[in-house]
């Protein structure tokens, strides 16, 4: 009986401890900039996260500025609701997030900048590359044959490196010289050397931007042991404006291909991309720009069928 009583009392005991916990208030952003329409320049509504273990209240000092969740508790994603700026200049409002005696202030600036969207319809193709032109150099169909042998290094095979550059492509780690031509696709990496491909700049109008979806196919290399290399793939904005997957990140989360000789489709959404943006698809193990080797070990992989299309704005 005593044991049963303890079991039934547990939930209320836990709740009491939560109520007795110290106040905690965390706001993910303190500055937000909106364009004339009341949106971010990506066309999406602005948002920030609130973590308040005892609940919160949000108030605004501007009639044009509000939020969708003025009260809440725990971890909450709050979306800004801003009216279009019909004034003659930039304006600023403040959102005060209060939890007990704790408070944080979010400053919201709204410019007169117009919506930069380039106006292309959803699904419009900015870039499509199947790499079939690289097959002329005689590289093997490694993925199709299930063999790592027969890929041709573009740095020592005819004018392959020149054609690679003429296609607008860049080797993420040219010092390593581990870019290989296969039968219409690329193999990348070698023992203790990692790399990726930087794609060409997109044709987007001056002072315009777009939200896009990048799709491609990858396959890990499988060596003589029969075990797939433990490679994962990262999409990165290496130059110019833009963010990945709707937040402020410049890199995607690591993506793992199937551990067999077959192609794995992958996709990533990028926001606020312009003609100055350069996008890379690389092994996560390569690391950041300027790293000339990356992690030690075997992280070899194959890439094919890269495509970038217009994505919905929300």
PDB file of C-alpha atoms in Angstrom:
ATOM      1  CA  UNK A   1       0.000   0.000   0.000  1.00  0.00           C
ATOM      2  CA  UNK A   2       2.792   2.386   0.865  1.00  0.00           C
ATOM      3  CA  UNK A   3       4.442   1.740  -2.511  1.00  0.00           C
ATOM      4  CA  UNK A   4       1.196   2.422  -4.386  1.00  0.00           C
ATOM      5  CA  UNK A   5       0.756   5.681  -2.502  1.00  0.00           C
ATOM      6  CA  UNK A   6       4.209   6.831  -3.592  1.00  0.00           C
ATOM      7  CA  UNK A   7       3.428   5.986  -7.209  1.00  0.00           C
ATOM      8  CA  UNK A   8       0.213   8.025  -7.189  1.00  0.00           C
ATOM      9  CA  UNK A   9       1.970  10.950  -5.517  1.00  0.00           C
ATOM     10  CA  UNK A  10       4.801  11.146  -8.056  1.00  0.00           C
ATOM     11  CA  UNK A  11       3.099  13.387 -10.669  1.00  0.00           C
ATOM     12  CA  UNK A  12       2.094  16.019  -8.125  1.00  0.00           C
ATOM     13  CA  UNK A  13       5.565  15.917  -6.584  1.00  0.00           C
ATOM     14  CA  UNK A  14       7.111  16.545 -10.011  1.00  0.00           C
ATOM     15  CA  UNK A  15       4.746  19.453 -10.710  1.00  0.00           C
ATOM     16  CA  UNK A  16       5.619  21.012  -7.347  1.00  0.00           C
ATOM     17  CA  UNK A  17       9.301  20.834  -8.191  1.00  0.00           C
ATOM     18  CA  UNK A  18       8.672  22.501 -11.569  1.00  0.00           C
ATOM     19  CA  UNK A  19       6.774  25.327  -9.878  1.00  0.00           C
ATOM     20  CA  UNK A  20       9.588  25.740  -7.359  1.00  0.00           C
ATOM     21  CA  UNK A  21      12.211  25.956 -10.130  1.00  0.00           C
ATOM     22  CA  UNK A  22      13.919  29.308 -10.644  1.00  0.00           C
ATOM     23  CA  UNK A  23      12.474  31.594 -13.286  1.00  0.00           C
ATOM     24  CA  UNK A  24      14.077  31.133 -16.682  1.00  0.00           C
ATOM     25  CA  UNK A  25      13.588  33.334 -19.742  1.00  0.00           C
ATOM     26  CA  UNK A  26      15.503  32.972 -22.999  1.00  0.00           C
ATOM     27  CA  UNK A  27      14.679  34.805 -26.252  1.00  0.00           C
ATOM     28  CA  UNK A  28      16.480  33.632 -29.392  1.00  0.00           C
ATOM     29  CA  UNK A  29      16.694  37.033 -31.148  1.00  0.00           C
ATOM     30  CA  UNK A  30      16.963  40.622 -29.944  1.00  0.00           C
ATOM     31  CA  UNK A  31      17.036  42.325 -33.373  1.00  0.00           C
ATOM     32  CA  UNK A  32      14.819  41.691 -36.402  1.00  0.00           C
ATOM     33  CA  UNK A  33      14.744  43.569 -39.719  1.00  0.00           C
ATOM     34  CA  UNK A  34      11.660  43.519 -41.946  1.00  0.00           C
ATOM     35  CA  UNK A  35      11.084  44.895 -45.427  1.00  0.00           C
ATOM     36  CA  UNK A  36       8.217  47.180 -46.476  1.00  0.00           C
ATOM     37  CA  UNK A  37       5.718  44.325 -46.740  1.00  0.00           C
ATOM     38  CA  UNK A  38       6.202  43.309 -43.107  1.00  0.00           C
ATOM     39  CA  UNK A  39       8.067  40.141 -44.071  1.00  0.00           C
ATOM     40  CA  UNK A  40      11.701  39.113 -44.049  1.00  0.00           C
ATOM     41  CA  UNK A  41      13.508  39.710 -47.318  1.00  0.00           C
ATOM     42  CA  UNK A  42      13.063  35.983 -48.009  1.00  0.00           C
ATOM     43  CA  UNK A  43       9.299  36.468 -48.191  1.00  0.00           C
ATOM     44  CA  UNK A  44       8.697  34.569 -44.957  1.00  0.00           C
ATOM     45  CA  UNK A  45       7.296  35.909 -41.709  1.00  0.00           C
ATOM     46  CA  UNK A  46       9.854  36.640 -39.022  1.00  0.00           C
ATOM     47  CA  UNK A  47       9.868  34.565 -35.857  1.00  0.00           C
ATOM     48  CA  UNK A  48      11.825  33.985 -32.686  1.00  0.00           C
ATOM     49  CA  UNK A  49      11.811  31.362 -29.950  1.00  0.00           C
ATOM     50  CA  UNK A  50      10.882  31.991 -26.338  1.00  0.00           C
ATOM     51  CA  UNK A  51      11.830  29.649 -23.509  1.00  0.00           C
ATOM     52  CA  UNK A  52       9.937  30.524 -20.318  1.00  0.00           C
ATOM     53  CA  UNK A  53       9.453  27.792 -17.742  1.00  0.00           C
ATOM     54  CA  UNK A  54       6.850  29.827 -15.834  1.00  0.00           C
ATOM     55  CA  UNK A  55       5.147  31.402 -18.811  1.00  0.00           C
ATOM     56  CA  UNK A  56       5.583  34.714 -20.616  1.00  0.00           C
ATOM     57  CA  UNK A  57       3.665  37.763 -21.841  1.00  0.00           C
ATOM     58  CA  UNK A  58       4.656  39.782 -24.928  1.00  0.00           C
ATOM     59  CA  UNK A  59       3.658  43.438 -25.349  1.00  0.00           C
ATOM     60  CA  UNK A  60       4.318  45.809 -28.246  1.00  0.00           C
ATOM     61  CA  UNK A  61       4.950  49.561 -28.156  1.00  0.00           C
ATOM     62  CA  UNK A  62       3.937  50.010 -31.817  1.00  0.00           C
ATOM     63  CA  UNK A  63       0.444  49.790 -33.288  1.00  0.00           C
ATOM     64  CA  UNK A  64       1.789  48.224 -36.487  1.00  0.00           C
ATOM     65  CA  UNK A  65       3.579  45.398 -34.689  1.00  0.00           C
ATOM     66  CA  UNK A  66       2.108  42.329 -32.963  1.00  0.00           C
ATOM     67  CA  UNK A  67       2.737  38.597 -32.460  1.00  0.00           C
ATOM     68  CA  UNK A  68       0.653  35.471 -32.961  1.00  0.00           C
ATOM     69  CA  UNK A  69       1.273  34.089 -29.453  1.00  0.00           C
ATOM     70  CA  UNK A  70       1.309  36.973 -26.948  1.00  0.00           C
ATOM     71  CA  UNK A  71       1.210  34.518 -24.043  1.00  0.00           C
ATOM     72  CA  UNK A  72       2.608  31.034 -23.577  1.00  0.00           C
ATOM     73  CA  UNK A  73       4.677  28.693 -21.472  1.00  0.00           C
ATOM     74  CA  UNK A  74       7.664  26.458 -22.077  1.00  0.00           C
ATOM     75  CA  UNK A  75       9.423  26.590 -25.451  1.00  0.00           C
ATOM     76  CA  UNK A  76       7.321  28.507 -27.987  1.00  0.00           C
ATOM     77  CA  UNK A  77       7.969  29.719 -31.544  1.00  0.00           C
ATOM     78  CA  UNK A  78       6.524  33.223 -31.852  1.00  0.00           C
ATOM     79  CA  UNK A  79       5.690  34.718 -35.272  1.00  0.00           C
ATOM     80  CA  UNK A  80       5.710  38.465 -35.891  1.00  0.00           C
ATOM     81  CA  UNK A  81       2.662  40.132 -37.427  1.00  0.00           C
ATOM     82  CA  UNK A  82       3.658  43.466 -38.991  1.00  0.00           C
ATOM     83  CA  UNK A  83       1.592  45.797 -41.177  1.00  0.00           C
ATOM     84  CA  UNK A  84       3.088  47.133 -44.425  1.00  0.00           C
ATOM     85  CA  UNK A  85       5.166  50.266 -43.937  1.00  0.00           C
ATOM     86  CA  UNK A  86       3.210  53.051 -45.641  1.00  0.00           C
ATOM     87  CA  UNK A  87       5.172  55.826 -43.946  1.00  0.00           C
ATOM     88  CA  UNK A  88       7.852  57.995 -45.507  1.00  0.00           C
ATOM     89  CA  UNK A  89      10.757  56.302 -43.772  1.00  0.00           C
ATOM     90  CA  UNK A  90      12.150  53.474 -41.713  1.00  0.00           C
ATOM     91  CA  UNK A  91      10.375  52.741 -38.438  1.00  0.00           C
ATOM     92  CA  UNK A  92      11.217  50.870 -35.262  1.00  0.00           C
ATOM     93  CA  UNK A  93       9.087  49.031 -32.728  1.00  0.00           C
ATOM     94  CA  UNK A  94       9.849  46.991 -29.650  1.00  0.00           C
ATOM     95  CA  UNK A  95       8.465  43.758 -28.271  1.00  0.00           C
ATOM     96  CA  UNK A  96       8.919  43.227 -24.541  1.00  0.00           C
ATOM     97  CA  UNK A  97       8.902  39.626 -23.367  1.00  0.00           C
ATOM     98  CA  UNK A  98       8.159  39.380 -19.638  1.00  0.00           C
ATOM     99  CA  UNK A  99       8.229  36.405 -17.290  1.00  0.00           C
ATOM    100  CA  UNK A 100       7.812  37.350 -13.640  1.00  0.00           C
ATOM    101  CA  UNK A 101      10.594  39.799 -12.837  1.00  0.00           C
ATOM    102  CA  UNK A 102      12.566  38.832 -15.947  1.00  0.00           C
ATOM    103  CA  UNK A 103      12.243  40.622 -19.278  1.00  0.00           C
ATOM    104  CA  UNK A 104      13.878  40.744 -22.697  1.00  0.00           C
ATOM    105  CA  UNK A 105      13.366  43.295 -25.476  1.00  0.00           C
ATOM    106  CA  UNK A 106      13.261  42.535 -29.190  1.00  0.00           C
ATOM    107  CA  UNK A 107      13.897  45.514 -31.485  1.00  0.00           C
ATOM    108  CA  UNK A 108      12.067  45.306 -34.818  1.00  0.00           C
ATOM    109  CA  UNK A 109      13.164  47.601 -37.641  1.00  0.00           C
ATOM    110  CA  UNK A 110      11.004  47.927 -40.742  1.00  0.00           C
ATOM    111  CA  UNK A 111      12.583  49.466 -43.811  1.00  0.00           C
ATOM    112  CA  UNK A 112      11.058  50.716 -47.050  1.00  0.00           C
ATOM    113  CA  UNK A 113      12.919  48.073 -49.044  1.00  0.00           C
ATOM    114  CA  UNK A 114      10.625  46.394 -51.579  1.00  0.00           C
ATOM    115  CA  UNK A 115      10.128  42.652 -51.816  1.00  0.00           C
ATOM    116  CA  UNK A 116      13.279  41.366 -53.587  1.00  0.00           C
ATOM    117  CA  UNK A 117      11.668  38.195 -54.976  1.00  0.00           C
ATOM    118  CA  UNK A 118      12.642  37.689 -58.608  1.00  0.00           C
ATOM    119  CA  UNK A 119       9.084  36.802 -59.617  1.00  0.00           C
ATOM    120  CA  UNK A 120       9.810  33.395 -61.120  1.00  0.00           C
ATOM    121  CA  UNK A 121       7.106  30.744 -60.550  1.00  0.00           C
ATOM    122  CA  UNK A 122       7.509  27.880 -58.088  1.00  0.00           C
ATOM    123  CA  UNK A 123       9.325  25.048 -59.851  1.00  0.00           C
ATOM    124  CA  UNK A 124      11.294  27.340 -62.169  1.00  0.00           C
ATOM    125  CA  UNK A 125      14.662  25.716 -62.906  1.00  0.00           C
ATOM    126  CA  UNK A 126      17.742  27.825 -62.137  1.00  0.00           C
ATOM    127  CA  UNK A 127      20.269  25.037 -62.568  1.00  0.00           C
ATOM    128  CA  UNK A 128      20.250  21.438 -63.780  1.00  0.00           C
ATOM    129  CA  UNK A 129      23.382  19.343 -64.157  1.00  0.00           C
ATOM    130  CA  UNK A 130      23.643  15.605 -64.825  1.00  0.00           C
ATOM    131  CA  UNK A 131      27.414  15.693 -65.454  1.00  0.00           C
ATOM    132  CA  UNK A 132      27.060  13.486 -68.542  1.00  0.00           C
ATOM    133  CA  UNK A 133      29.811  15.518 -70.242  1.00  0.00           C
ATOM    134  CA  UNK A 134      32.429  14.115 -67.854  1.00  0.00           C
ATOM    135  CA  UNK A 135      31.885  10.555 -69.176  1.00  0.00           C
ATOM    136  CA  UNK A 136      34.066  11.292 -72.217  1.00  0.00           C
ATOM    137  CA  UNK A 137      37.176  10.910 -70.039  1.00  0.00           C
ATOM    138  CA  UNK A 138      36.562   7.183 -69.614  1.00  0.00           C
ATOM    139  CA  UNK A 139      35.882   6.966 -65.909  1.00  0.00           C
ATOM    140  CA  UNK A 140      34.175   3.769 -64.775  1.00  0.00           C
ATOM    141  CA  UNK A 141      30.559   3.432 -63.680  1.00  0.00           C
ATOM    142  CA  UNK A 142      31.656   2.753 -60.105  1.00  0.00           C
ATOM    143  CA  UNK A 143      28.173   2.917 -58.587  1.00  0.00           C
ATOM    144  CA  UNK A 144      26.572   0.828 -61.320  1.00  0.00           C
ATOM    145  CA  UNK A 145      29.308  -1.815 -61.224  1.00  0.00           C
ATOM    146  CA  UNK A 146      29.664  -1.786 -57.452  1.00  0.00           C
ATOM    147  CA  UNK A 147      33.402  -1.145 -57.638  1.00  0.00           C
ATOM    148  CA  UNK A 148      35.572   1.732 -56.443  1.00  0.00           C
ATOM    149  CA  UNK A 149      38.084   1.187 -59.250  1.00  0.00           C
ATOM    150  CA  UNK A 150      38.434   3.059 -62.527  1.00  0.00           C
ATOM    151  CA  UNK A 151      37.615   6.687 -61.668  1.00  0.00           C
ATOM    152  CA  UNK A 152      39.841   9.251 -63.436  1.00  0.00           C
ATOM    153  CA  UNK A 153      41.468  12.120 -61.532  1.00  0.00           C
ATOM    154  CA  UNK A 154      40.482  15.334 -63.326  1.00  0.00           C
ATOM    155  CA  UNK A 155      43.816  16.932 -62.382  1.00  0.00           C
ATOM    156  CA  UNK A 156      45.752  14.439 -64.501  1.00  0.00           C
ATOM    157  CA  UNK A 157      43.277  13.426 -67.217  1.00  0.00           C
ATOM    158  CA  UNK A 158      43.435  15.423 -70.449  1.00  0.00           C
ATOM    159  CA  UNK A 159      41.548  18.712 -70.281  1.00  0.00           C
ATOM    160  CA  UNK A 160      39.057  17.446 -67.665  1.00  0.00           C
ATOM    161  CA  UNK A 161      40.055  20.118 -65.152  1.00  0.00           C
ATOM    162  CA  UNK A 162      39.563  22.832 -67.775  1.00  0.00           C
ATOM    163  CA  UNK A 163      36.095  21.514 -68.670  1.00  0.00           C
ATOM    164  CA  UNK A 164      35.252  21.326 -64.971  1.00  0.00           C
ATOM    165  CA  UNK A 165      36.021  25.039 -64.641  1.00  0.00           C
ATOM    166  CA  UNK A 166      34.204  25.941 -67.861  1.00  0.00           C
ATOM    167  CA  UNK A 167      31.088  24.325 -66.359  1.00  0.00           C
ATOM    168  CA  UNK A 168      31.283  26.919 -63.579  1.00  0.00           C
ATOM    169  CA  UNK A 169      32.309  24.357 -60.974  1.00  0.00           C
ATOM    170  CA  UNK A 170      34.987  24.683 -58.294  1.00  0.00           C
ATOM    171  CA  UNK A 171      36.754  22.047 -56.232  1.00  0.00           C
ATOM    172  CA  UNK A 172      36.075  22.841 -52.564  1.00  0.00           C
ATOM    173  CA  UNK A 173      39.557  21.620 -51.616  1.00  0.00           C
ATOM    174  CA  UNK A 174      41.749  21.974 -54.721  1.00  0.00           C
ATOM    175  CA  UNK A 175      44.915  21.410 -52.695  1.00  0.00           C
ATOM    176  CA  UNK A 176      43.889  17.794 -52.147  1.00  0.00           C
ATOM    177  CA  UNK A 177      43.343  17.095 -55.864  1.00  0.00           C
ATOM    178  CA  UNK A 178      40.779  14.380 -55.131  1.00  0.00           C
ATOM    179  CA  UNK A 179      38.101  15.105 -57.731  1.00  0.00           C
ATOM    180  CA  UNK A 180      37.497  12.125 -60.019  1.00  0.00           C
ATOM    181  CA  UNK A 181      35.508  11.631 -63.231  1.00  0.00           C
ATOM    182  CA  UNK A 182      33.242   8.602 -63.455  1.00  0.00           C
ATOM    183  CA  UNK A 183      30.707   7.568 -66.115  1.00  0.00           C
ATOM    184  CA  UNK A 184      28.657  10.761 -65.967  1.00  0.00           C
ATOM    185  CA  UNK A 185      29.157  11.720 -62.324  1.00  0.00           C
ATOM    186  CA  UNK A 186      31.918  12.589 -59.860  1.00  0.00           C
ATOM    187  CA  UNK A 187      33.768  10.717 -57.160  1.00  0.00           C
ATOM    188  CA  UNK A 188      35.338  12.789 -54.385  1.00  0.00           C
ATOM    189  CA  UNK A 189      37.861  12.243 -51.628  1.00  0.00           C
ATOM    190  CA  UNK A 190      40.732   9.899 -50.877  1.00  0.00           C
ATOM    191  CA  UNK A 191      42.492   8.539 -47.819  1.00  0.00           C
ATOM    192  CA  UNK A 192      42.709  11.405 -45.287  1.00  0.00           C
ATOM    193  CA  UNK A 193      41.608  13.920 -47.954  1.00  0.00           C
ATOM    194  CA  UNK A 194      38.067  15.270 -48.317  1.00  0.00           C
ATOM    195  CA  UNK A 195      36.347  17.680 -50.686  1.00  0.00           C
ATOM    196  CA  UNK A 196      33.138  18.770 -52.411  1.00  0.00           C
ATOM    197  CA  UNK A 197      31.854  20.798 -55.361  1.00  0.00           C
ATOM    198  CA  UNK A 198      31.032  24.509 -55.379  1.00  0.00           C
ATOM    199  CA  UNK A 199      28.215  25.148 -57.859  1.00  0.00           C
ATOM    200  CA  UNK A 200      28.018  28.061 -60.323  1.00  0.00           C
ATOM    201  CA  UNK A 201      26.320  31.309 -59.361  1.00  0.00           C
ATOM    202  CA  UNK A 202      22.634  31.362 -60.299  1.00  0.00           C
ATOM    203  CA  UNK A 203      21.151  33.722 -62.872  1.00  0.00           C
ATOM    204  CA  UNK A 204      19.028  35.933 -60.621  1.00  0.00           C
ATOM    205  CA  UNK A 205      18.279  39.556 -61.460  1.00  0.00           C
ATOM    206  CA  UNK A 206      20.145  42.500 -59.957  1.00  0.00           C
ATOM    207  CA  UNK A 207      18.920  43.349 -56.439  1.00  0.00           C
ATOM    208  CA  UNK A 208      16.633  40.316 -56.578  1.00  0.00           C
ATOM    209  CA  UNK A 209      16.573  37.124 -54.517  1.00  0.00           C
ATOM    210  CA  UNK A 210      14.875  33.756 -54.457  1.00  0.00           C
ATOM    211  CA  UNK A 211      14.072  30.835 -52.195  1.00  0.00           C
ATOM    212  CA  UNK A 212      15.227  27.619 -53.832  1.00  0.00           C
ATOM    213  CA  UNK A 213      15.289  23.874 -53.360  1.00  0.00           C
ATOM    214  CA  UNK A 214      18.519  22.056 -54.113  1.00  0.00           C
ATOM    215  CA  UNK A 215      18.231  18.356 -54.972  1.00  0.00           C
ATOM    216  CA  UNK A 216      20.975  15.870 -55.782  1.00  0.00           C
ATOM    217  CA  UNK A 217      21.962  12.217 -55.472  1.00  0.00           C
ATOM    218  CA  UNK A 218      24.835  10.744 -53.480  1.00  0.00           C
ATOM    219  CA  UNK A 219      26.395   7.352 -52.871  1.00  0.00           C
ATOM    220  CA  UNK A 220      29.135   6.338 -50.434  1.00  0.00           C
ATOM    221  CA  UNK A 221      32.253   4.592 -51.639  1.00  0.00           C
ATOM    222  CA  UNK A 222      32.624   0.966 -50.593  1.00  0.00           C
ATOM    223  CA  UNK A 223      36.200  -0.267 -50.387  1.00  0.00           C
ATOM    224  CA  UNK A 224      37.772  -3.695 -50.474  1.00  0.00           C
ATOM    225  CA  UNK A 225      36.551  -4.493 -46.962  1.00  0.00           C
ATOM    226  CA  UNK A 226      32.960  -4.342 -48.197  1.00  0.00           C
ATOM    227  CA  UNK A 227      32.124  -1.634 -45.666  1.00  0.00           C
ATOM    228  CA  UNK A 228      30.754   1.724 -46.815  1.00  0.00           C
ATOM    229  CA  UNK A 229      32.788   4.817 -45.982  1.00  0.00           C
ATOM    230  CA  UNK A 230      31.229   6.694 -43.050  1.00  0.00           C
ATOM    231  CA  UNK A 231      30.739   9.834 -45.126  1.00  0.00           C
ATOM    232  CA  UNK A 232      27.942  12.329 -44.572  1.00  0.00           C
ATOM    233  CA  UNK A 233      27.057  15.226 -46.862  1.00  0.00           C
ATOM    234  CA  UNK A 234      26.589  18.911 -46.017  1.00  0.00           C
ATOM    235  CA  UNK A 235      25.197  21.760 -48.127  1.00  0.00           C
ATOM    236  CA  UNK A 236      26.875  25.072 -47.377  1.00  0.00           C
ATOM    237  CA  UNK A 237      26.531  28.673 -48.537  1.00  0.00           C
ATOM    238  CA  UNK A 238      30.193  29.566 -48.976  1.00  0.00           C
ATOM    239  CA  UNK A 239      29.759  33.046 -50.423  1.00  0.00           C
ATOM    240  CA  UNK A 240      27.113  35.761 -50.681  1.00  0.00           C
ATOM    241  CA  UNK A 241      23.649  36.095 -49.118  1.00  0.00           C
ATOM    242  CA  UNK A 242      21.349  33.288 -48.064  1.00  0.00           C
ATOM    243  CA  UNK A 243      20.468  30.869 -45.302  1.00  0.00           C
ATOM    244  CA  UNK A 244      19.765  27.145 -45.120  1.00  0.00           C
ATOM    245  CA  UNK A 245      16.470  25.492 -44.158  1.00  0.00           C
ATOM    246  CA  UNK A 246      14.666  28.623 -42.998  1.00  0.00           C
ATOM    247  CA  UNK A 247      16.883  29.715 -40.125  1.00  0.00           C
ATOM    248  CA  UNK A 248      20.085  31.737 -39.844  1.00  0.00           C
ATOM    249  CA  UNK A 249      22.393  28.795 -40.553  1.00  0.00           C
ATOM    250  CA  UNK A 250      24.835  28.768 -43.446  1.00  0.00           C
ATOM    251  CA  UNK A 251      25.206  24.986 -43.371  1.00  0.00           C
ATOM    252  CA  UNK A 252      22.698  22.153 -43.480  1.00  0.00           C
ATOM    253  CA  UNK A 253      22.639  19.288 -41.052  1.00  0.00           C
ATOM    254  CA  UNK A 254      24.751  16.315 -42.087  1.00  0.00           C
ATOM    255  CA  UNK A 255      22.920  13.884 -44.392  1.00  0.00           C
ATOM    256  CA  UNK A 256      23.841  10.200 -44.558  1.00  0.00           C
ATOM    257  CA  UNK A 257      23.500   8.249 -47.817  1.00  0.00           C
ATOM    258  CA  UNK A 258      22.324   4.637 -47.855  1.00  0.00           C
ATOM    259  CA  UNK A 259      25.189   2.308 -46.997  1.00  0.00           C
ATOM    260  CA  UNK A 260      25.160   0.410 -50.272  1.00  0.00           C
ATOM    261  CA  UNK A 261      25.975   0.823 -53.959  1.00  0.00           C
ATOM    262  CA  UNK A 262      22.920   2.859 -54.895  1.00  0.00           C
ATOM    263  CA  UNK A 263      21.997   6.507 -55.246  1.00  0.00           C
ATOM    264  CA  UNK A 264      20.356   8.306 -52.322  1.00  0.00           C
ATOM    265  CA  UNK A 265      18.260  11.398 -53.189  1.00  0.00           C
ATOM    266  CA  UNK A 266      18.810  14.426 -50.942  1.00  0.00           C
ATOM    267  CA  UNK A 267      17.282  17.903 -50.784  1.00  0.00           C
ATOM    268  CA  UNK A 268      17.870  21.171 -48.958  1.00  0.00           C
ATOM    269  CA  UNK A 269      15.959  24.473 -49.055  1.00  0.00           C
ATOM    270  CA  UNK A 270      17.883  27.730 -49.223  1.00  0.00           C
ATOM    271  CA  UNK A 271      16.429  31.179 -48.586  1.00  0.00           C
ATOM    272  CA  UNK A 272      17.380  34.640 -49.837  1.00  0.00           C
ATOM    273  CA  UNK A 273      19.734  33.363 -52.533  1.00  0.00           C
ATOM    274  CA  UNK A 274      21.048  35.962 -55.006  1.00  0.00           C
ATOM    275  CA  UNK A 275      23.336  36.071 -58.033  1.00  0.00           C
ATOM    276  CA  UNK A 276      26.232  36.568 -55.585  1.00  0.00           C
ATOM    277  CA  UNK A 277      25.491  33.359 -53.668  1.00  0.00           C
ATOM    278  CA  UNK A 278      27.715  30.302 -54.092  1.00  0.00           C
ATOM    279  CA  UNK A 279      26.454  26.945 -52.866  1.00  0.00           C
ATOM    280  CA  UNK A 280      28.654  23.966 -52.061  1.00  0.00           C
ATOM    281  CA  UNK A 281      27.837  20.282 -51.697  1.00  0.00           C
ATOM    282  CA  UNK A 282      30.650  18.695 -49.707  1.00  0.00           C
ATOM    283  CA  UNK A 283      31.481  15.930 -47.312  1.00  0.00           C
ATOM    284  CA  UNK A 284      30.751  17.020 -43.760  1.00  0.00           C
ATOM    285  CA  UNK A 285      34.173  15.652 -42.890  1.00  0.00           C
ATOM    286  CA  UNK A 286      35.852  18.180 -45.197  1.00  0.00           C
ATOM    287  CA  UNK A 287      35.233  21.002 -42.722  1.00  0.00           C
ATOM    288  CA  UNK A 288      35.161  24.715 -43.494  1.00  0.00           C
ATOM    289  CA  UNK A 289      36.759  26.647 -46.392  1.00  0.00           C
ATOM    290  CA  UNK A 290      40.536  26.743 -46.213  1.00  0.00           C
ATOM    291  CA  UNK A 291      40.800  23.308 -44.610  1.00  0.00           C
ATOM    292  CA  UNK A 292      43.166  21.397 -46.886  1.00  0.00           C
ATOM    293  CA  UNK A 293      42.577  17.860 -45.687  1.00  0.00           C
ATOM    294  CA  UNK A 294      39.574  17.481 -43.393  1.00  0.00           C
ATOM    295  CA  UNK A 295      39.137  14.554 -41.042  1.00  0.00           C
ATOM    296  CA  UNK A 296      41.508  11.625 -41.215  1.00  0.00           C
ATOM    297  CA  UNK A 297      40.083   8.434 -42.642  1.00  0.00           C
ATOM    298  CA  UNK A 298      37.942   7.197 -45.536  1.00  0.00           C
ATOM    299  CA  UNK A 299      35.046   9.508 -46.463  1.00  0.00           C
ATOM    300  CA  UNK A 300      34.833   9.017 -50.229  1.00  0.00           C
ATOM    301  CA  UNK A 301      31.591   9.540 -52.100  1.00  0.00           C
ATOM    302  CA  UNK A 302      29.831  10.081 -55.430  1.00  0.00           C
ATOM    303  CA  UNK A 303      27.613  12.947 -56.646  1.00  0.00           C
ATOM    304  CA  UNK A 304      25.145  13.156 -59.541  1.00  0.00           C
ATOM    305  CA  UNK A 305      22.020  14.921 -60.850  1.00  0.00           C
ATOM    306  CA  UNK A 306      22.186  18.327 -59.188  1.00  0.00           C
ATOM    307  CA  UNK A 307      19.168  20.580 -59.658  1.00  0.00           C
ATOM    308  CA  UNK A 308      18.045  23.924 -58.196  1.00  0.00           C
ATOM    309  CA  UNK A 309      14.433  25.085 -58.584  1.00  0.00           C
ATOM    310  CA  UNK A 310      12.271  27.876 -57.200  1.00  0.00           C
ATOM    311  CA  UNK A 311      10.731  26.907 -53.853  1.00  0.00           C
ATOM    312  CA  UNK A 312       7.542  28.183 -52.182  1.00  0.00           C
ATOM    313  CA  UNK A 313       8.121  31.264 -50.061  1.00  0.00           C
ATOM    314  CA  UNK A 314       6.629  29.877 -46.858  1.00  0.00           C
TER     315      UNK A 314
END
